mmCIF file of C-alpha atoms in Angstrom:
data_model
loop_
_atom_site.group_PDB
_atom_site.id
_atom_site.type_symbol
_atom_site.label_atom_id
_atom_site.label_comp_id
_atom_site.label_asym_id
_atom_site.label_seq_id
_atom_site.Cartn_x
_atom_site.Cartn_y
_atom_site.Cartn_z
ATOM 1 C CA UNK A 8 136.316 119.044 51.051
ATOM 2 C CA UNK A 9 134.491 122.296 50.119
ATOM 3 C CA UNK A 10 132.395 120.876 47.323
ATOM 4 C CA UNK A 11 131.646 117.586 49.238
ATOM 5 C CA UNK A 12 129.921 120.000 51.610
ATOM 6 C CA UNK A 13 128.292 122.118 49.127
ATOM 7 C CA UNK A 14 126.623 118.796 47.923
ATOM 8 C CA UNK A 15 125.659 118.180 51.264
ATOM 9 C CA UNK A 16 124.060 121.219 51.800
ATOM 10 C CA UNK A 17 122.551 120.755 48.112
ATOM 11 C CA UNK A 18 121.414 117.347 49.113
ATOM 12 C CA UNK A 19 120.293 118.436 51.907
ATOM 13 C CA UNK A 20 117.927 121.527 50.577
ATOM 14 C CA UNK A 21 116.790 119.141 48.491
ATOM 15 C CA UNK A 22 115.360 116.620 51.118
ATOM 16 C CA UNK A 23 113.753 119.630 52.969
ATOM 17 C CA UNK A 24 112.053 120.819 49.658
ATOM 18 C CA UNK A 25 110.525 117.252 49.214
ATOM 19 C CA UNK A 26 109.640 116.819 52.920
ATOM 20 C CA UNK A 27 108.021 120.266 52.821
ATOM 21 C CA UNK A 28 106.164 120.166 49.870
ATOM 22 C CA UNK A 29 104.744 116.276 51.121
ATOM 23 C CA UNK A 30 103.818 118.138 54.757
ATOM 24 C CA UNK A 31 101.515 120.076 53.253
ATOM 25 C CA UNK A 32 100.079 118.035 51.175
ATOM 26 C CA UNK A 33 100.088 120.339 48.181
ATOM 27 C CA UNK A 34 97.113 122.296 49.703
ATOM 28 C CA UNK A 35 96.599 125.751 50.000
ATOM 29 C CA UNK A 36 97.183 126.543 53.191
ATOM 30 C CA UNK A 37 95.286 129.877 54.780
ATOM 31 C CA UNK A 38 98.164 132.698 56.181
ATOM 32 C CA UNK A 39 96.320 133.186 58.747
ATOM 33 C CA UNK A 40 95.170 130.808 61.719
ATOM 34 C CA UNK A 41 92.244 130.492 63.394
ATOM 35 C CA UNK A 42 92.361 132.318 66.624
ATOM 36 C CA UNK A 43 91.849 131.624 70.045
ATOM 37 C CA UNK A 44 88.565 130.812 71.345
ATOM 38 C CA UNK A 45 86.891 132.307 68.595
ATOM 39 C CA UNK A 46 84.832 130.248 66.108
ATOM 40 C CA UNK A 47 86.252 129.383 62.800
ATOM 41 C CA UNK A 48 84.224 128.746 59.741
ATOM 42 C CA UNK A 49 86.306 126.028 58.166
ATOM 43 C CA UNK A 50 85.435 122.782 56.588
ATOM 44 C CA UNK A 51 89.105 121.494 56.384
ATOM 45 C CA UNK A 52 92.239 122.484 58.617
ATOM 46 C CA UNK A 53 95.453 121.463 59.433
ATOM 47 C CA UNK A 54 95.933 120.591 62.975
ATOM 48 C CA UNK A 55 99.936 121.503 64.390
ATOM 49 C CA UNK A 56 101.770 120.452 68.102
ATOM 50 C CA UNK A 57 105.070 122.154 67.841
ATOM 51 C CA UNK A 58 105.213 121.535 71.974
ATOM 52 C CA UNK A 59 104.267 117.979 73.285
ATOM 53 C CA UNK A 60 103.643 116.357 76.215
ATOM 54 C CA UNK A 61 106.294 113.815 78.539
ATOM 55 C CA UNK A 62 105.802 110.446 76.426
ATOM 56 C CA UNK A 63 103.935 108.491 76.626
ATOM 57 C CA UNK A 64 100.608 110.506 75.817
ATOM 58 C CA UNK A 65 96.941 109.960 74.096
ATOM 59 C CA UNK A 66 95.109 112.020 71.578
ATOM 60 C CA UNK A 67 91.844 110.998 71.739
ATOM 61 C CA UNK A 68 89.270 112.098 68.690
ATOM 62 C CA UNK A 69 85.016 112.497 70.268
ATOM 63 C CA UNK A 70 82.389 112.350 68.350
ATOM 64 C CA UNK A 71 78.897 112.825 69.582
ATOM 65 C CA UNK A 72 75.769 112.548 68.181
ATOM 66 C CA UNK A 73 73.439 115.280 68.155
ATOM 67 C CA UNK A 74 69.952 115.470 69.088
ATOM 68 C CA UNK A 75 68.462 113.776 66.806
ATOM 69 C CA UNK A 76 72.497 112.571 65.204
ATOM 70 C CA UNK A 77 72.588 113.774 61.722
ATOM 71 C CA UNK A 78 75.239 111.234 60.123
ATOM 72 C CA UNK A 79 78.057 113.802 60.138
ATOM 73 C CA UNK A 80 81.528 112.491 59.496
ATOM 74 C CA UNK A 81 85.342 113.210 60.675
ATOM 75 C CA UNK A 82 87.712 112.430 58.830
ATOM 76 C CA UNK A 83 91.650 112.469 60.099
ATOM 77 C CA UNK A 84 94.267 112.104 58.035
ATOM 78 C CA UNK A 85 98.101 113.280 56.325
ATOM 79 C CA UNK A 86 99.415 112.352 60.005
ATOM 80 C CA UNK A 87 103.247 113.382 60.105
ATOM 81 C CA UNK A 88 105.557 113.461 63.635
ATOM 82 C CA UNK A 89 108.261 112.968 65.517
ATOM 83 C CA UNK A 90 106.932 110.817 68.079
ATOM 84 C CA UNK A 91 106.380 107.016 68.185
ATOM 85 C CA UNK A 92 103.232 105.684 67.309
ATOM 86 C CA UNK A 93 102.202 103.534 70.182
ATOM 87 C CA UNK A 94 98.979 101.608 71.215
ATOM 88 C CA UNK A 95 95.334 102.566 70.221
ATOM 89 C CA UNK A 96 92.449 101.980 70.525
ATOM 90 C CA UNK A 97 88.346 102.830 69.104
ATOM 91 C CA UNK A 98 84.430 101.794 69.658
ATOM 92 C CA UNK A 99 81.737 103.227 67.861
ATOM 93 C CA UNK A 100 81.386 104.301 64.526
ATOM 94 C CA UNK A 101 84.948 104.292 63.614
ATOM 95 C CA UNK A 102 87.025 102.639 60.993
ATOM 96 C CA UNK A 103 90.845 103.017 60.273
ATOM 97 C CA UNK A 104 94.179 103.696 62.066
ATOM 98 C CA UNK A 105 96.889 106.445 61.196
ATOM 99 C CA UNK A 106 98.661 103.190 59.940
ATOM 100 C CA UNK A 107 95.736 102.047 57.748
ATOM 101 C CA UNK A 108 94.662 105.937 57.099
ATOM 102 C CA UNK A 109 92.142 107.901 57.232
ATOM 103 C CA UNK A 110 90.743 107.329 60.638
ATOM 104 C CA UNK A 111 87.076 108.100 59.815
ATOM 105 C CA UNK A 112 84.124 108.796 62.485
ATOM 106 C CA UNK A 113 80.404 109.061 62.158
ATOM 107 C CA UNK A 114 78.171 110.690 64.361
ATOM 108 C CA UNK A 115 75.456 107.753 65.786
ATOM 109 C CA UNK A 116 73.299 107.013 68.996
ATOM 110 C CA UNK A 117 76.423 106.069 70.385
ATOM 111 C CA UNK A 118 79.509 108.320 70.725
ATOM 112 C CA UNK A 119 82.318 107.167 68.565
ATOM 113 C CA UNK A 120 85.726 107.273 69.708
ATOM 114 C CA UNK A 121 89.340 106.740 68.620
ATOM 115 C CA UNK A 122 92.728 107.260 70.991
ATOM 116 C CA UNK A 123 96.180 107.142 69.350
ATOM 117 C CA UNK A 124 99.050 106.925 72.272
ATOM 118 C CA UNK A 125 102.533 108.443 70.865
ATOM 119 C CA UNK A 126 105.683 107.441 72.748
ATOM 120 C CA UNK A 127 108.888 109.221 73.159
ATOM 121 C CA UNK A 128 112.611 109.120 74.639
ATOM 122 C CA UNK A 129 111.091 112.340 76.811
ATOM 123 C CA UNK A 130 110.152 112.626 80.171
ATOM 124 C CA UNK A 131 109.665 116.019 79.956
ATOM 125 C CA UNK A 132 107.097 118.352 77.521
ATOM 126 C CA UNK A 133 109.845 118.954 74.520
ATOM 127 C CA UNK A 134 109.599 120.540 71.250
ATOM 128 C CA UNK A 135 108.304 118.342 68.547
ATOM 129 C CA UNK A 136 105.845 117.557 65.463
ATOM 130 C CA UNK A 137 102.001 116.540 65.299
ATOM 131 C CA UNK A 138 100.334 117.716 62.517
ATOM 132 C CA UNK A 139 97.257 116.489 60.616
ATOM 133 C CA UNK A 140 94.278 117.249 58.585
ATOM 134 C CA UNK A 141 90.890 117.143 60.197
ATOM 135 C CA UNK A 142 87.613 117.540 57.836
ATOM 136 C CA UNK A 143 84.157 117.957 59.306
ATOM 137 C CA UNK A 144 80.817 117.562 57.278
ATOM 138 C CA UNK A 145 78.354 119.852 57.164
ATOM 139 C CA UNK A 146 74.798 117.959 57.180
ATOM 140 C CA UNK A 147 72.749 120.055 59.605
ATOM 141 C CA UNK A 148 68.624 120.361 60.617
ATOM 142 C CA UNK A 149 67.307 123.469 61.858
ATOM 143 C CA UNK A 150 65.760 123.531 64.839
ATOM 144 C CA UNK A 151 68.223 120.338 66.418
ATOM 145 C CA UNK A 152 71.298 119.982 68.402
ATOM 146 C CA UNK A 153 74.111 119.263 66.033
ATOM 147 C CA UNK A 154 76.599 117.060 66.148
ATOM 148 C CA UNK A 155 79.854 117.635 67.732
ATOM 149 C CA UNK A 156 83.490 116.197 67.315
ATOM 150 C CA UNK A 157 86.226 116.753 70.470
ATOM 151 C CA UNK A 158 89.708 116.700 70.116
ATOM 152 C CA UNK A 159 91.582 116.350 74.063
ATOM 153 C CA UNK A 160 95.337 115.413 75.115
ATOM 154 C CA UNK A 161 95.742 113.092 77.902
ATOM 155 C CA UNK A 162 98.491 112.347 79.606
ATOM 156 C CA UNK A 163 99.801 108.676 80.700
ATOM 157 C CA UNK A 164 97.421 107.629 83.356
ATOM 158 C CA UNK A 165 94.811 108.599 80.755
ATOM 159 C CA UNK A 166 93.957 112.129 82.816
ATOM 160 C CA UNK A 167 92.838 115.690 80.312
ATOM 161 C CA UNK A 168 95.280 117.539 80.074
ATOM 162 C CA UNK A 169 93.492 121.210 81.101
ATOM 163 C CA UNK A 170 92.839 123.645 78.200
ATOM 164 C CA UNK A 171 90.541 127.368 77.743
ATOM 165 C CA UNK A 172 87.478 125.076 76.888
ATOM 166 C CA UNK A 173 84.475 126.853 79.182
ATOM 167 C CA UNK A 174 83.185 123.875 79.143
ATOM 168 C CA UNK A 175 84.951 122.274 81.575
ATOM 169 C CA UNK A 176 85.770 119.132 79.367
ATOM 170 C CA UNK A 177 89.337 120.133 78.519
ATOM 171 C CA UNK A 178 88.719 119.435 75.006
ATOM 172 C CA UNK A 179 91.311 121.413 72.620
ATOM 173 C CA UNK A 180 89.420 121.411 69.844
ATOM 174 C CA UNK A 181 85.577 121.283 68.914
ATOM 175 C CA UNK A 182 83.355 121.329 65.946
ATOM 176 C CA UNK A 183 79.971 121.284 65.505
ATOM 177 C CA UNK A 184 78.513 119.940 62.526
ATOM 178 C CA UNK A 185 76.756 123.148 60.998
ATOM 179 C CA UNK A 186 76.843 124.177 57.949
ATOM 180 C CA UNK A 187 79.868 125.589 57.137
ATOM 181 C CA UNK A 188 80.967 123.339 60.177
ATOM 182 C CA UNK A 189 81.888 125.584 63.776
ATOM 183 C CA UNK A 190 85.600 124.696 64.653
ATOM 184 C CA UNK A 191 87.351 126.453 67.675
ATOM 185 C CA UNK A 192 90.594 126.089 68.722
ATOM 186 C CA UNK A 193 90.931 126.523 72.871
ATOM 187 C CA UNK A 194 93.994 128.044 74.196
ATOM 188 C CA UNK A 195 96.542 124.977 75.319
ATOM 189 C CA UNK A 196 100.638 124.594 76.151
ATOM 190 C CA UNK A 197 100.992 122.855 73.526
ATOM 191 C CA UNK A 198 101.847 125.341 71.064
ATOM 192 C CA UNK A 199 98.701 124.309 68.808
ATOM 193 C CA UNK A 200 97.458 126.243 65.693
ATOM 194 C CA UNK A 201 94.635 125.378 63.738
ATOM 195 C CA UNK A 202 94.823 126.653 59.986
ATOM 196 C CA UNK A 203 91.549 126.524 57.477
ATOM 197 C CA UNK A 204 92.622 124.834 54.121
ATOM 198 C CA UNK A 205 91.747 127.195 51.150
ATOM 199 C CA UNK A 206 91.733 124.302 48.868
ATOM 200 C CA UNK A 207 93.665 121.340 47.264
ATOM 201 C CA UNK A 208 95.098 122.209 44.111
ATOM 202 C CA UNK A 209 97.576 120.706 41.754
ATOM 203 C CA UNK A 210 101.157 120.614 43.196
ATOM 204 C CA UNK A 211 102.722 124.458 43.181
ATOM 205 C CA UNK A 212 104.564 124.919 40.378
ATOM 206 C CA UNK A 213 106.995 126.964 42.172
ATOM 207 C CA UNK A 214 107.844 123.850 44.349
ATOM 208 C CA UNK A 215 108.196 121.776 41.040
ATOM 209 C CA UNK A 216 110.346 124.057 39.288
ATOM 210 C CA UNK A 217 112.702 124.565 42.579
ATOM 211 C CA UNK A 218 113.005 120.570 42.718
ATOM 212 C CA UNK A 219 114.178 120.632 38.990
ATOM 213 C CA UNK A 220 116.533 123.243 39.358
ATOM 214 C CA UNK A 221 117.730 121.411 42.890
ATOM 215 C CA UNK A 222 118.158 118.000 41.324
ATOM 216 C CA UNK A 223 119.941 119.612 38.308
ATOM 217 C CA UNK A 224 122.358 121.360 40.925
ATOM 218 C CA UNK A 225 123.252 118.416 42.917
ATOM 219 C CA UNK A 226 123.728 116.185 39.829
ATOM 220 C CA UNK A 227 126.854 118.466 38.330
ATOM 221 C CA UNK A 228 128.248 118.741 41.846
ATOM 222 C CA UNK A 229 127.939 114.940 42.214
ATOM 223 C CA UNK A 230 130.043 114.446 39.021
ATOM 224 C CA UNK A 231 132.817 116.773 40.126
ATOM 225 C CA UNK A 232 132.654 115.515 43.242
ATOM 226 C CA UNK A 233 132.872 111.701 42.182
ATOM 227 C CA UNK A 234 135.772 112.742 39.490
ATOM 228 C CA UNK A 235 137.495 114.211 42.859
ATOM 229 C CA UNK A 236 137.047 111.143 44.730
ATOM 230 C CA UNK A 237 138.516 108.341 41.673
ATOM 231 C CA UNK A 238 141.579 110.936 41.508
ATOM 232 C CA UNK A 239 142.338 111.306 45.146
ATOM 233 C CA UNK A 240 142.140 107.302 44.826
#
C-alpha cells in the first residue's frame, strides 16, 4: 500500500512538472509584475485571473485605431483555464479563436473586436485559472495618437465589470502602441497580475533534467510495484 502511494505521489509530481513547465511556455518569465496603475514598458506579458467571475462571463479584447491607425497588431495566445469555453464572437480586423489560436487583431478605421464567454458550475466569483500571453507591436509616428488595445470583463448580461481605469471605461488592461508599447494593468477583484516576458528561450534545462530524473523514479517504483501486484495475485 505504501509504495502504491509513493508512485502516486511520483506520478503525480510528475504531471505537475509537465503541466508547469507547458504553462509557461518555456519563457522567461520577469519576478516581478507590473504594478498597479503604473505604466509598464513591456512588449510581451503573461496575463493571470486567479479570482473569476459567477459563470457565465465575457472577456472582450479592443482594439482601436489611432489617429491616423498605424497597423499595430495584438496578438493573444498560450490560453490555459479552468473554465468552459463558451460562445464568441468578433468584427473587425480579427482572425482566429482560442480554439484555432492565436486570436490576432489589427488596428484599422474600424475598431476590431473579439469576446470569448467562459462558463462554469459557479454562481458565485470562485477561485480559478485564466492565463494568457498578450503581445503588442510597436509601430508608432510622432506627432499622432497611437493606437490602443483594451482588455474589460463583463459579466452575463454583457455589463463592465468596474475596475481603477480613470477613464471611466472599466477596461482592465490597456496598451498603447508606442514604441516599446505602454501596458497598464488597472486595479480589479479579480486577482489579476500582469508579468513582462524577458524572453523565449530553449526549454530550462533544470525542468528537463527534473523530468528525467522523475520518469526514472516512477519507472523502478512501477516495477516493484507491478511485481507486488502479480504476487498478491
Amino acid at each position: 500500500m505504501k509504495r502504491t502511494t509513493r508512485t502516486v505521489l511520483a506520478l503525480s509530481s510528475i504531471v505537475l512538472l509537465i503541466l508547469q513547465t507547458a504553462s509557461a511556455e518555456s519563457l522567461a518569465v520577469s519576478a516581478t509584475n507590473c504594478p498597479f496603475q503604473t505604466p509598464c514598458s513591456t512588449a510581451i506579458s503573461q496575463v493571470t485571473f486567479q479570482l473569476l467571475p459567477a459563470g457565465p462571463f465575457y472577456l472582450e479584447f479592443d482594439l482601436i485605431g489611432g489617429s491616423p491607425p498605424q497597423g499595430n497588431t495584438v496578438t493573444i495566445s498560450s490560453l490555459i483555464t479552468t473554465e468552459t469555453l463558451g460562445s464568441l464572437s468578433q468584427f473587425g480586423n480579427v482572425s482566429g479563436t482560442f480554439l484555432s489560436p492565436p486570436v490576432m487583431l489589427t488596428a484599422s478605421t474600424g475598431p476590431g473586436q473579439f469576446r470569448q464567454q467562459f462558463t462554469s458550475p459557479f454562481n458565485t466569483p470562485h477561485s480559478g485559472l485564466i492565463r494568457f500571453l498578450i503581445e503588442l507591436s510597436s509601430s508608432s509616428m510622432t506627432g499622432t495618437t497611437p493606437d490602443e488595445f483594451d482588455l474589460v470583463v463583463l459579466d452575463s448580461t454583457l455589463t463592465r465589470y468596474s475596475s481603477g481605469d480613470p477613464s471611466g471605461m472599466n477596461a482592465v488592461i490597456r496598451g498603447f502602441f508606442t514604441n516599446p508599447p505602454n501596458v497598464t494593468l488597472f486595479l480589479t477583484p479579480w486577482g489579476m497580475t500582469l508579468t513582462p516576458i524577458a524572453g523565449v528561450p530553449e526549454p530550462s534545462t533544470f525542468h528537463l533534467c527534473a523530468l528525467g530524473v522523475g520518469c526514472l523514479v516512477v519507472r523502478r517504483k512501477w516495477r516493484t510495484w507491478c511485481h507486488c501486484f502479480r504476487l498478491i495475485w
